[in-house]
Amino acid sequence: PVATDSPSTPAAEPQPAPAPAATATPPTTGAGIGDGSRYILQAGAFQASGQAEELKARIALLGLTARVESARINDRTVYRVRMGPYGTAGDLAEAKQKLANGGLDAMAIKVE
């Protein structure tokens, strides 16, 4: 559902678009990341670019750099907020911890 800004309707809390899970492989250990595998962090996926830009700004306030990438999924445009790639388990864990400390969650995705 897309929130509209009409004066007669109270503003609804924006809901993130579902992120595709097919390529998501969250590393539970450092296995795989030391063998040349690289990971990115996805902090969110939204139907509106403005919501993605807001999250990107929140991440910047935590001292991290993120980008917004658009993708077509099932004939819809989704705006993903992503960070990385990270080549070491330590870098990945540090970025994920900074997000968690700021109240944000992220999903690690293996870069093919």
Tab-separated table of N, CA and C in Angstrom:
chain	number	residue	atom	x	y	z
A	1	PRO	N	0.824	-1.206	0.000
A	1	PRO	CA	0.000	0.000	0.000
A	1	PRO	C	0.853	1.248	0.000
A	2	VAL	N	0.450	2.210	-0.768
A	2	VAL	CA	1.194	3.450	-0.878
A	2	VAL	C	0.466	4.511	-0.070
A	3	ALA	N	1.165	5.163	0.856
A	3	ALA	CA	0.575	6.197	1.693
A	3	ALA	C	0.402	7.459	0.881
A	4	THR	N	-0.739	8.131	1.042
A	4	THR	CA	-0.964	9.398	0.374
A	4	THR	C	-1.050	10.488	1.423
A	5	ASP	N	-0.769	11.685	1.017
A	5	ASP	CA	-0.797	12.810	1.938
A	5	ASP	C	-2.079	13.617	1.732
A	6	SER	N	-3.230	13.047	1.968
A	6	SER	CA	-4.465	13.805	1.855
A	6	SER	C	-4.837	14.308	3.234
A	7	PRO	N	-5.377	15.519	3.329
A	7	PRO	CA	-5.673	16.088	4.635
A	7	PRO	C	-6.760	15.332	5.398
A	8	SER	N	-7.627	14.587	4.697
A	8	SER	CA	-8.713	13.899	5.376
A	8	SER	C	-8.305	12.540	5.933
A	9	THR	N	-7.146	12.058	5.536
A	9	THR	CA	-6.688	10.746	5.986
A	9	THR	C	-5.446	10.908	6.845
A	10	PRO	N	-5.413	10.325	8.047
A	10	PRO	CA	-4.195	10.418	8.860
A	10	PRO	C	-3.043	9.706	8.157
A	11	ALA	N	-1.855	10.245	8.311
A	11	ALA	CA	-0.675	9.656	7.667
A	11	ALA	C	-0.411	8.271	8.239
A	12	ALA	N	-0.291	7.300	7.348
A	12	ALA	CA	-0.001	5.926	7.762
A	12	ALA	C	1.501	5.764	7.892
A	13	GLU	N	1.904	4.909	8.786
A	13	GLU	CA	3.328	4.591	8.943
A	13	GLU	C	3.799	3.908	7.673
A	14	PRO	N	4.872	4.401	7.020
A	14	PRO	CA	5.335	3.777	5.776
A	14	PRO	C	5.788	2.343	6.034
A	15	GLN	N	5.403	1.486	5.141
A	15	GLN	CA	5.766	0.076	5.249
A	15	GLN	C	6.812	-0.246	4.197
A	16	PRO	N	7.911	-0.892	4.576
A	16	PRO	CA	8.916	-1.266	3.581
A	16	PRO	C	8.381	-2.344	2.658
A	17	ALA	N	8.819	-2.295	1.415
A	17	ALA	CA	8.455	-3.332	0.466
A	17	ALA	C	9.179	-4.612	0.847
A	18	PRO	N	8.593	-5.757	0.559
A	18	PRO	CA	9.280	-6.995	0.897
A	18	PRO	C	10.564	-7.135	0.093
A	19	ALA	N	11.623	-7.478	0.756
A	19	ALA	CA	12.912	-7.651	0.093
A	19	ALA	C	12.996	-9.060	-0.477
A	20	PRO	N	13.522	-9.199	-1.698
A	20	PRO	CA	13.653	-10.539	-2.252
A	20	PRO	C	14.638	-11.353	-1.418
A	21	ALA	N	14.248	-12.547	-1.043
A	21	ALA	CA	15.062	-13.361	-0.157
A	21	ALA	C	15.855	-14.426	-0.902
A	22	ALA	N	15.689	-14.525	-2.193
A	22	ALA	CA	16.324	-15.603	-2.939
A	22	ALA	C	17.844	-15.559	-2.855
A	23	THR	N	18.438	-14.351	-2.866
A	23	THR	CA	19.892	-14.262	-2.844
A	23	THR	C	20.430	-13.949	-1.456
A	24	ALA	N	19.560	-13.822	-0.489
A	24	ALA	CA	20.006	-13.461	0.851
A	24	ALA	C	20.544	-14.678	1.579
A	25	THR	N	21.795	-14.564	2.006
A	25	THR	CA	22.406	-15.640	2.776
A	25	THR	C	23.150	-15.004	3.928
A	26	PRO	N	22.463	-14.741	5.031
A	26	PRO	CA	23.147	-14.093	6.140
A	26	PRO	C	24.215	-14.991	6.726
A	27	PRO	N	25.438	-14.518	6.791
A	27	PRO	CA	26.500	-15.336	7.354
A	27	PRO	C	26.363	-15.398	8.871
A	28	THR	N	26.250	-16.591	9.389
A	28	THR	CA	26.146	-16.736	10.834
A	28	THR	C	27.524	-16.844	11.461
A	29	THR	N	28.511	-17.161	10.650
A	29	THR	CA	29.892	-17.190	11.115
A	29	THR	C	30.732	-16.485	10.068
A	30	GLY	N	32.013	-16.442	10.264
A	30	GLY	CA	32.904	-15.834	9.291
A	30	GLY	C	33.150	-16.728	8.095
A	31	ALA	N	32.597	-17.929	8.079
A	31	ALA	CA	32.823	-18.869	6.988
A	31	ALA	C	32.360	-18.255	5.677
A	32	GLY	N	33.166	-18.421	4.668
A	32	GLY	CA	32.792	-17.937	3.355
A	32	GLY	C	33.308	-16.542	3.071
A	33	ILE	N	33.420	-15.698	4.043
A	33	ILE	CA	33.844	-14.330	3.774
A	33	ILE	C	35.359	-14.233	3.657
A	34	GLY	N	36.101	-15.190	4.175
A	34	GLY	CA	37.546	-15.183	4.052
A	34	GLY	C	38.042	-15.854	2.785
A	35	ASP	N	37.143	-16.452	2.024
A	35	ASP	CA	37.546	-17.169	0.813
A	35	ASP	C	37.340	-16.329	-0.439
A	36	GLY	N	37.294	-15.012	-0.295
A	36	GLY	CA	37.098	-14.142	-1.434
A	36	GLY	C	35.647	-13.747	-1.633
A	37	SER	N	34.740	-14.327	-0.871
A	37	SER	CA	33.337	-13.936	-0.963
A	37	SER	C	33.190	-12.518	-0.437
A	38	ARG	N	32.254	-11.798	-1.017
A	38	ARG	CA	31.982	-10.443	-0.560
A	38	ARG	C	30.503	-10.328	-0.254
A	39	TYR	N	30.191	-9.481	0.700
A	39	TYR	CA	28.814	-9.279	1.124
A	39	TYR	C	28.456	-7.799	1.108
A	40	ILE	N	27.188	-7.529	0.851
A	40	ILE	CA	26.658	-6.189	1.032
A	40	ILE	C	25.612	-6.282	2.139
A	41	LEU	N	25.298	-5.148	2.732
A	41	LEU	CA	24.223	-5.086	3.714
A	41	LEU	C	23.058	-4.347	3.086
A	42	GLN	N	21.869	-4.917	3.223
A	42	GLN	CA	20.656	-4.235	2.776
A	42	GLN	C	19.867	-3.848	4.015
A	43	ALA	N	19.699	-2.551	4.200
A	43	ALA	CA	19.015	-2.044	5.385
A	43	ALA	C	17.523	-1.866	5.160
A	44	GLY	N	17.076	-1.927	3.919
A	44	GLY	CA	15.655	-1.795	3.645
A	44	GLY	C	15.364	-1.787	2.163
A	45	ALA	N	14.087	-2.020	1.842
A	45	ALA	CA	13.594	-1.952	0.466
A	45	ALA	C	12.218	-1.307	0.534
A	46	PHE	N	12.010	-0.281	-0.287
A	46	PHE	CA	10.799	0.518	-0.194
A	46	PHE	C	10.165	0.720	-1.556
A	47	GLN	N	8.875	0.998	-1.556
A	47	GLN	CA	8.160	1.296	-2.792
A	47	GLN	C	8.319	2.762	-3.186
A	48	ALA	N	8.682	3.610	-2.238
A	48	ALA	CA	8.857	5.038	-2.511
A	48	ALA	C	10.321	5.427	-2.327
A	49	SER	N	10.851	6.159	-3.297
A	49	SER	CA	12.261	6.546	-3.219
A	49	SER	C	12.525	7.465	-2.033
A	50	GLY	N	11.550	8.277	-1.659
A	50	GLY	CA	11.724	9.182	-0.525
A	50	GLY	C	11.974	8.439	0.774
A	51	GLN	N	11.282	7.322	0.970
A	51	GLN	CA	11.494	6.514	2.172
A	51	GLN	C	12.904	5.948	2.184
A	52	ALA	N	13.388	5.505	1.019
A	52	ALA	CA	14.743	4.975	0.925
A	52	ALA	C	15.768	6.068	1.222
A	53	GLU	N	15.531	7.270	0.706
A	53	GLU	CA	16.449	8.385	0.956
A	53	GLU	C	16.466	8.766	2.436
A	54	GLU	N	15.318	8.678	3.105
A	54	GLU	CA	15.265	8.972	4.543
A	54	GLU	C	16.117	7.975	5.331
A	55	LEU	N	16.015	6.699	4.974
A	55	LEU	CA	16.822	5.685	5.662
A	55	LEU	C	18.302	5.897	5.377
A	56	LYS	N	18.631	6.238	4.139
A	56	LYS	CA	20.019	6.526	3.783
A	56	LYS	C	20.563	7.661	4.654
A	57	ALA	N	19.754	8.685	4.877
A	57	ALA	CA	20.169	9.810	5.716
A	57	ALA	C	20.357	9.374	7.168
A	58	ARG	N	19.473	8.530	7.683
A	58	ARG	CA	19.619	8.014	9.059
A	58	ARG	C	20.918	7.236	9.196
A	59	ILE	N	21.256	6.471	8.168
A	59	ILE	CA	22.495	5.688	8.187
A	59	ILE	C	23.701	6.623	8.170
A	60	ALA	N	23.610	7.700	7.399
A	60	ALA	CA	24.712	8.677	7.345
A	60	ALA	C	24.947	9.304	8.719
A	61	LEU	N	23.881	9.525	9.475
A	61	LEU	CA	24.028	10.088	10.824
A	61	LEU	C	24.755	9.125	11.764
A	62	LEU	N	24.778	7.839	11.412
A	62	LEU	CA	25.508	6.847	12.196
A	62	LEU	C	26.969	6.754	11.767
A	63	GLY	N	27.361	7.543	10.761
A	63	GLY	CA	28.742	7.541	10.286
A	63	GLY	C	29.024	6.502	9.215
A	64	LEU	N	27.975	5.984	8.594
A	64	LEU	CA	28.135	4.968	7.551
A	64	LEU	C	27.653	5.514	6.212
A	65	THR	N	28.154	4.944	5.147
A	65	THR	CA	27.757	5.350	3.808
A	65	THR	C	26.836	4.300	3.211
A	66	ALA	N	25.707	4.748	2.705
A	66	ALA	CA	24.752	3.858	2.049
A	66	ALA	C	24.398	4.453	0.698
A	67	ARG	N	23.773	3.646	-0.127
A	67	ARG	CA	23.309	4.109	-1.430
A	67	ARG	C	21.895	3.570	-1.661
A	68	VAL	N	21.169	4.220	-2.531
A	68	VAL	CA	19.838	3.751	-2.913
A	68	VAL	C	19.940	3.191	-4.322
A	69	GLU	N	19.503	1.953	-4.485
A	69	GLU	CA	19.501	1.292	-5.791
A	69	GLU	C	18.066	0.941	-6.140
A	70	SER	N	17.674	1.217	-7.379
A	70	SER	CA	16.335	0.834	-7.798
A	70	SER	C	16.406	-0.492	-8.555
A	71	ALA	N	15.335	-1.272	-8.435
A	71	ALA	CA	15.253	-2.560	-9.119
A	71	ALA	C	13.800	-2.813	-9.505
A	72	ARG	N	13.602	-3.519	-10.607
A	72	ARG	CA	12.260	-3.908	-11.024
A	72	ARG	C	12.005	-5.328	-10.544
A	73	ILE	N	10.975	-5.499	-9.727
A	73	ILE	CA	10.591	-6.815	-9.218
A	73	ILE	C	9.088	-6.954	-9.425
A	74	ASN	N	8.702	-7.981	-10.176
A	74	ASN	CA	7.279	-8.215	-10.471
A	74	ASN	C	6.595	-6.950	-10.998
A	75	ASP	N	7.223	-6.310	-11.979
A	75	ASP	CA	6.693	-5.104	-12.617
A	75	ASP	C	6.504	-3.926	-11.663
A	76	ARG	N	7.235	-3.915	-10.565
A	76	ARG	CA	7.201	-2.795	-9.619
A	76	ARG	C	8.631	-2.336	-9.376
A	77	THR	N	8.787	-1.048	-9.155
A	77	THR	CA	10.100	-0.525	-8.812
A	77	THR	C	10.248	-0.551	-7.297
A	78	VAL	N	11.370	-1.105	-6.858
A	78	VAL	CA	11.699	-1.178	-5.440
A	78	VAL	C	13.000	-0.407	-5.246
A	79	TYR	N	13.052	0.381	-4.180
A	79	TYR	CA	14.240	1.177	-3.872
A	79	TYR	C	14.929	0.554	-2.667
A	80	ARG	N	16.126	0.014	-2.915
A	80	ARG	CA	16.876	-0.689	-1.875
A	80	ARG	C	17.940	0.220	-1.288
A	81	VAL	N	18.101	0.141	0.023
A	81	VAL	CA	19.145	0.899	0.710
A	81	VAL	C	20.242	-0.099	1.043
A	82	ARG	N	21.403	0.089	0.418
A	82	ARG	CA	22.482	-0.892	0.529
A	82	ARG	C	23.795	-0.250	0.926
A	83	MET	N	24.644	-1.084	1.525
A	83	MET	CA	25.971	-0.666	1.964
A	83	MET	C	26.974	-1.740	1.550
A	84	GLY	N	28.219	-1.325	1.363
A	84	GLY	CA	29.262	-2.290	1.046
A	84	GLY	C	29.663	-2.201	-0.415
A	85	PRO	N	30.376	-3.183	-0.898
A	85	PRO	CA	30.611	-4.531	-0.358
A	85	PRO	C	31.700	-4.564	0.704
A	86	TYR	N	31.610	-5.588	1.520
A	86	TYR	CA	32.572	-5.845	2.586
A	86	TYR	C	33.329	-7.119	2.256
A	87	GLY	N	34.656	-7.054	2.372
A	87	GLY	CA	35.490	-8.203	2.037
A	87	GLY	C	35.936	-9.011	3.240
A	88	THR	N	35.721	-8.473	4.453
A	88	THR	CA	36.124	-9.222	5.638
A	88	THR	C	34.945	-9.338	6.595
A	89	ALA	N	34.957	-10.384	7.365
A	89	ALA	CA	33.900	-10.614	8.351
A	89	ALA	C	33.881	-9.494	9.380
A	90	GLY	N	35.040	-8.978	9.737
A	90	GLY	CA	35.133	-7.907	10.723
A	90	GLY	C	34.475	-6.623	10.242
A	91	ASP	N	34.723	-6.255	8.971
A	91	ASP	CA	34.111	-5.049	8.411
A	91	ASP	C	32.596	-5.191	8.343
A	92	LEU	N	32.133	-6.358	7.924
A	92	LEU	CA	30.702	-6.625	7.835
A	92	LEU	C	30.054	-6.544	9.218
A	93	ALA	N	30.665	-7.202	10.196
A	93	ALA	CA	30.122	-7.228	11.552
A	93	ALA	C	30.123	-5.826	12.165
A	94	GLU	N	31.165	-5.056	11.909
A	94	GLU	CA	31.252	-3.696	12.461
A	94	GLU	C	30.142	-2.809	11.909
A	95	ALA	N	29.908	-2.868	10.603
A	95	ALA	CA	28.852	-2.058	10.001
A	95	ALA	C	27.477	-2.498	10.508
A	96	LYS	N	27.276	-3.797	10.610
A	96	LYS	CA	25.990	-4.305	11.090
A	96	LYS	C	25.753	-3.897	12.550
A	97	GLN	N	26.816	-3.891	13.355
A	97	GLN	CA	26.698	-3.498	14.757
A	97	GLN	C	26.388	-2.010	14.884
A	98	LYS	N	27.012	-1.168	14.047
A	98	LYS	CA	26.722	0.266	14.076
A	98	LYS	C	25.256	0.517	13.740
A	99	LEU	N	24.738	-0.223	12.768
A	99	LEU	CA	23.324	-0.089	12.426
A	99	LEU	C	22.445	-0.512	13.596
A	100	ALA	N	22.784	-1.643	14.207
A	100	ALA	CA	22.008	-2.155	15.340
A	100	ALA	C	22.022	-1.157	16.500
A	101	ASN	N	23.173	-0.549	16.754
A	101	ASN	CA	23.278	0.449	17.822
A	101	ASN	C	22.387	1.659	17.540
A	102	GLY	N	22.125	1.927	16.267
A	102	GLY	CA	21.255	3.026	15.883
A	102	GLY	C	19.802	2.599	15.718
A	103	GLY	N	19.506	1.362	16.102
A	103	GLY	CA	18.132	0.873	16.026
A	103	GLY	C	17.712	0.398	14.648
A	104	LEU	N	18.684	0.116	13.785
A	104	LEU	CA	18.386	-0.337	12.431
A	104	LEU	C	18.869	-1.769	12.241
A	105	ASP	N	18.135	-2.507	11.449
A	105	ASP	CA	18.497	-3.887	11.149
A	105	ASP	C	18.967	-3.943	9.696
A	106	ALA	N	19.764	-4.929	9.384
A	106	ALA	CA	20.232	-5.104	8.010
A	106	ALA	C	20.398	-6.586	7.726
A	107	MET	N	20.302	-6.914	6.452
A	107	MET	CA	20.441	-8.278	5.998
A	107	MET	C	21.705	-8.366	5.140
A	108	ALA	N	22.542	-9.355	5.419
A	108	ALA	CA	23.744	-9.564	4.616
A	108	ALA	C	23.362	-10.352	3.361
A	109	ILE	N	23.881	-9.904	2.229
A	109	ILE	CA	23.612	-10.556	0.958
A	109	ILE	C	24.946	-10.854	0.289
A	110	LYS	N	25.126	-12.092	-0.098
A	110	LYS	CA	26.363	-12.493	-0.770
A	110	LYS	C	26.385	-11.963	-2.187
A	111	VAL	N	27.484	-11.321	-2.546
A	111	VAL	CA	27.658	-10.788	-3.901
A	111	VAL	C	28.214	-11.902	-4.760
A	112	GLU	N	27.528	-12.189	-5.824
A	112	GLU	CA	27.958	-13.277	-6.721
A	112	GLU	C	29.050	-12.805	-7.648
